[in-house]
């Protein structure tokens, strides 16, 4: 049974293309972001009419450029999410701080916090800087000449000091209006906007809720408002949830796979609660192992979490399939049955290398998945966001290779089916 994406039936005669969300900002938008001031809370950026006008024009242009590069399911590049300079990468997460009440700046910082060790029978996340991969390669991570890029976050990290609630209606309305206008101008049927998952959102400080689980479910109530508004506008919401995979490396000592799966199931249930009643063909779930350019030797295998991913009530699933740490995992789909009506969005170009993939390689990667689940159930994507991780010219070249590779793959698949 063929899947659908954005409510549009997928076709066996072509390969649709998309990406994971973040795209490089224009120099003008970067400068305008840098010129914005923070409110008294220290993490909310002002929104002025001048900035809103510049943002709308930038998204309008971006959607057309995506179409010209061969991207058939475009996004807004996360342009409306806080990013103060060219190398910030945390907008996918930190934007939520500005759209949520009940948060304040405190002494707690999840990046620099002291290491936490799990006791027998329990699982606790440690600080972000205490990941096992970062510890194993501590010299490389601390060497500015190593080539490892951790990036900088756009805002400080707050802590929940009271009941949290959604206050991002104005910013979200702007995101929706800008993308909708861009799609209309480019004569494209639909596109997507990214949003945070409850499991990822809850990794900030909690000074109010009685337990980690209670905090996660509170985030589910908050973020549901965002999910619903996006799908009600006729767009697809992409749920960004690297925590499903990368939390594994943030638990010391390393847990058993079974314990980790139970730990993660709570996050899956909270997300499904937030998605309840929303049309699955307008929901895309994105999982990755963290976009920083590092060794990633302690990533959990995809096979150990794929059932959790498929347990999320989404119509399509976006995941890393191009970088050298995870490309081999395409073989899990030889044994794993894709549920009827579902779509895979494998990354076929990587955010983790400056080398631009040859269109022929992109085509081969697409054909691997098409041969296993059917071309009508494949959308060619990127491993993760390209904005802030690659030079803009390289990001454009990768999207161009993505579009061209999809054309090559579709042509070959048509000839084989004839």
mmCIF file of N, CA, C and O in Angstrom, residues 200-232:
data_model
loop_
_atom_site.group_PDB
_atom_site.id
_atom_site.type_symbol
_atom_site.label_atom_id
_atom_site.label_comp_id
_atom_site.label_asym_id
_atom_site.label_seq_id
_atom_site.Cartn_x
_atom_site.Cartn_y
_atom_site.Cartn_z
ATOM 1 N N UNK A 200 12.775 15.678 23.818
ATOM 2 C CA UNK A 200 13.924 16.563 23.637
ATOM 3 C C UNK A 200 13.760 17.853 24.434
ATOM 4 O O UNK A 200 14.721 18.372 25.005
ATOM 5 N N UNK A 201 12.541 18.388 24.473
ATOM 6 C CA UNK A 201 12.298 19.644 25.189
ATOM 7 C C UNK A 201 12.598 19.514 26.671
ATOM 8 O O UNK A 201 13.083 20.459 27.309
ATOM 9 N N UNK A 202 12.343 18.329 27.234
ATOM 10 C CA UNK A 202 12.462 18.152 28.683
ATOM 11 C C UNK A 202 13.895 18.036 29.166
ATOM 12 O O UNK A 202 14.121 17.848 30.371
ATOM 13 N N UNK A 203 14.863 18.181 28.265
ATOM 14 C CA UNK A 203 16.261 18.047 28.680
ATOM 15 C C UNK A 203 16.852 19.341 29.246
ATOM 16 O O UNK A 203 18.053 19.419 29.482
ATOM 17 N N UNK A 204 16.010 20.346 29.448
ATOM 18 C CA UNK A 204 16.476 21.543 30.155
ATOM 19 C C UNK A 204 16.281 21.326 31.656
ATOM 20 O O UNK A 204 15.842 20.265 32.095
ATOM 21 N N UNK A 205 16.597 22.334 32.456
ATOM 22 C CA UNK A 205 16.452 22.203 33.896
ATOM 23 C C UNK A 205 14.995 22.156 34.338
ATOM 24 O O UNK A 205 14.125 22.806 33.745
ATOM 25 N N UNK A 206 14.727 21.399 35.371
ATOM 26 C CA UNK A 206 13.377 21.282 35.927
ATOM 27 C C UNK A 206 13.429 21.621 37.409
ATOM 28 O O UNK A 206 13.928 20.838 38.221
ATOM 29 N N UNK A 207 12.904 22.779 37.751
ATOM 30 C CA UNK A 207 12.865 23.178 39.149
ATOM 31 C C UNK A 207 11.456 23.250 39.687
ATOM 32 O O UNK A 207 11.231 23.826 40.763
ATOM 33 N N UNK A 208 10.498 22.690 38.959
ATOM 34 C CA UNK A 208 9.093 22.811 39.373
ATOM 35 C C UNK A 208 8.367 21.474 39.441
ATOM 36 O O UNK A 208 7.689 21.182 40.435
ATOM 37 N N UNK A 209 8.515 20.655 38.422
ATOM 38 C CA UNK A 209 7.748 19.415 38.352
ATOM 39 C C UNK A 209 8.372 18.336 39.232
ATOM 40 O O UNK A 209 9.595 18.273 39.400
ATOM 41 N N UNK A 210 7.530 17.460 39.767
ATOM 42 C CA UNK A 210 7.972 16.511 40.770
ATOM 43 C C UNK A 210 8.801 15.365 40.253
ATOM 44 O O UNK A 210 9.478 14.691 41.028
ATOM 45 N N UNK A 211 8.756 15.110 38.944
ATOM 46 C CA UNK A 211 9.511 14.004 38.375
ATOM 47 C C UNK A 211 9.828 14.299 36.915
ATOM 48 O O UNK A 211 9.199 15.166 36.285
ATOM 49 N N UNK A 212 10.792 13.568 36.396
ATOM 50 C CA UNK A 212 11.146 13.698 34.983
ATOM 51 C C UNK A 212 9.951 13.356 34.105
ATOM 52 O O UNK A 212 9.673 14.045 33.119
ATOM 53 N N UNK A 213 9.236 12.285 34.446
ATOM 54 C CA UNK A 213 8.092 11.873 33.642
ATOM 55 C C UNK A 213 6.994 12.937 33.631
ATOM 56 O O UNK A 213 6.403 13.243 32.584
ATOM 57 N N UNK A 214 6.732 13.537 34.773
ATOM 58 C CA UNK A 214 5.731 14.605 34.849
ATOM 59 C C UNK A 214 6.129 15.783 33.964
ATOM 60 O O UNK A 214 5.289 16.401 33.295
ATOM 61 N N UNK A 215 7.420 16.093 33.940
ATOM 62 C CA UNK A 215 7.933 17.193 33.120
ATOM 63 C C UNK A 215 7.745 16.878 31.630
ATOM 64 O O UNK A 215 7.334 17.746 30.847
ATOM 65 N N UNK A 216 8.022 15.656 31.235
ATOM 66 C CA UNK A 216 7.854 15.266 29.829
ATOM 67 C C UNK A 216 6.402 15.411 29.401
ATOM 68 O O UNK A 216 6.099 15.950 28.324
ATOM 69 N N UNK A 217 5.476 14.957 30.234
ATOM 70 C CA UNK A 217 4.063 15.045 29.881
ATOM 71 C C UNK A 217 3.573 16.493 29.858
ATOM 72 O O UNK A 217 2.688 16.849 29.067
ATOM 73 N N UNK A 218 4.148 17.336 30.694
ATOM 74 C CA UNK A 218 3.809 18.763 30.643
ATOM 75 C C UNK A 218 4.231 19.361 29.307
ATOM 76 O O UNK A 218 3.497 20.158 28.694
ATOM 77 N N UNK A 219 5.409 18.969 28.821
ATOM 78 C CA UNK A 219 5.867 19.436 27.514
ATOM 79 C C UNK A 219 4.954 18.919 26.401
ATOM 80 O O UNK A 219 4.738 19.604 25.397
ATOM 81 N N UNK A 220 4.411 17.725 26.560
ATOM 82 C CA UNK A 220 3.495 17.192 25.553
ATOM 83 C C UNK A 220 2.275 18.100 25.409
ATOM 84 O O UNK A 220 1.815 18.373 24.286
ATOM 85 N N UNK A 221 1.737 18.575 26.522
ATOM 86 C CA UNK A 221 0.598 19.488 26.465
ATOM 87 C C UNK A 221 0.976 20.810 25.800
ATOM 88 O O UNK A 221 0.209 21.380 25.020
ATOM 89 N N UNK A 222 2.164 21.307 26.107
ATOM 90 C CA UNK A 222 2.624 22.571 25.527
ATOM 91 C C UNK A 222 2.799 22.440 24.017
ATOM 92 O O UNK A 222 2.273 23.245 23.232
ATOM 93 N N UNK A 223 3.509 21.429 23.596
ATOM 94 C CA UNK A 223 3.884 21.316 22.191
ATOM 95 C C UNK A 223 2.736 20.868 21.302
ATOM 96 O O UNK A 223 2.760 21.106 20.085
ATOM 97 N N UNK A 224 1.737 20.232 21.864
ATOM 98 C CA UNK A 224 0.575 19.858 21.068
ATOM 99 C C UNK A 224 -0.035 21.082 20.382
ATOM 100 O O UNK A 224 -0.519 21.003 19.248
ATOM 101 N N UNK A 225 -0.037 22.220 21.062
ATOM 102 C CA UNK A 225 -0.588 23.433 20.458
ATOM 103 C C UNK A 225 0.145 23.782 19.168
ATOM 104 O O UNK A 225 -0.464 24.216 18.189
ATOM 105 N N UNK A 226 1.452 23.593 19.173
ATOM 106 C CA UNK A 226 2.236 23.886 17.978
ATOM 107 C C UNK A 226 1.940 22.877 16.871
ATOM 108 O O UNK A 226 1.720 23.252 15.717
ATOM 109 N N UNK A 227 1.937 21.597 17.221
ATOM 110 C CA UNK A 227 1.662 20.563 16.229
ATOM 111 C C UNK A 227 0.307 20.800 15.566
ATOM 112 O O UNK A 227 0.178 20.727 14.334
ATOM 113 N N UNK A 228 -0.711 21.055 16.384
ATOM 114 C CA UNK A 228 -2.069 21.190 15.861
ATOM 115 C C UNK A 228 -2.201 22.406 14.944
ATOM 116 O O UNK A 228 -2.861 22.341 13.893
ATOM 117 N N UNK A 229 -1.590 23.498 15.318
ATOM 118 C CA UNK A 229 -1.680 24.705 14.493
ATOM 119 C C UNK A 229 -1.051 24.486 13.121
ATOM 120 O O UNK A 229 -1.558 24.965 12.101
ATOM 121 N N UNK A 230 0.050 23.764 13.082
ATOM 122 C CA UNK A 230 0.740 23.519 11.806
ATOM 123 C C UNK A 230 -0.107 22.632 10.901
ATOM 124 O O UNK A 230 -0.306 22.942 9.718
ATOM 125 N N UNK A 231 -0.633 21.540 11.423
ATOM 126 C CA UNK A 231 -1.440 20.655 10.566
ATOM 127 C C UNK A 231 -2.771 21.309 10.215
ATOM 128 O O UNK A 231 -3.293 21.096 9.110
ATOM 129 N N UNK A 232 -3.335 22.096 11.116
ATOM 130 C CA UNK A 232 -4.586 22.796 10.803
ATOM 131 C C UNK A 232 -4.399 23.779 9.659
ATOM 132 O O UNK A 232 -5.367 24.109 8.951
#
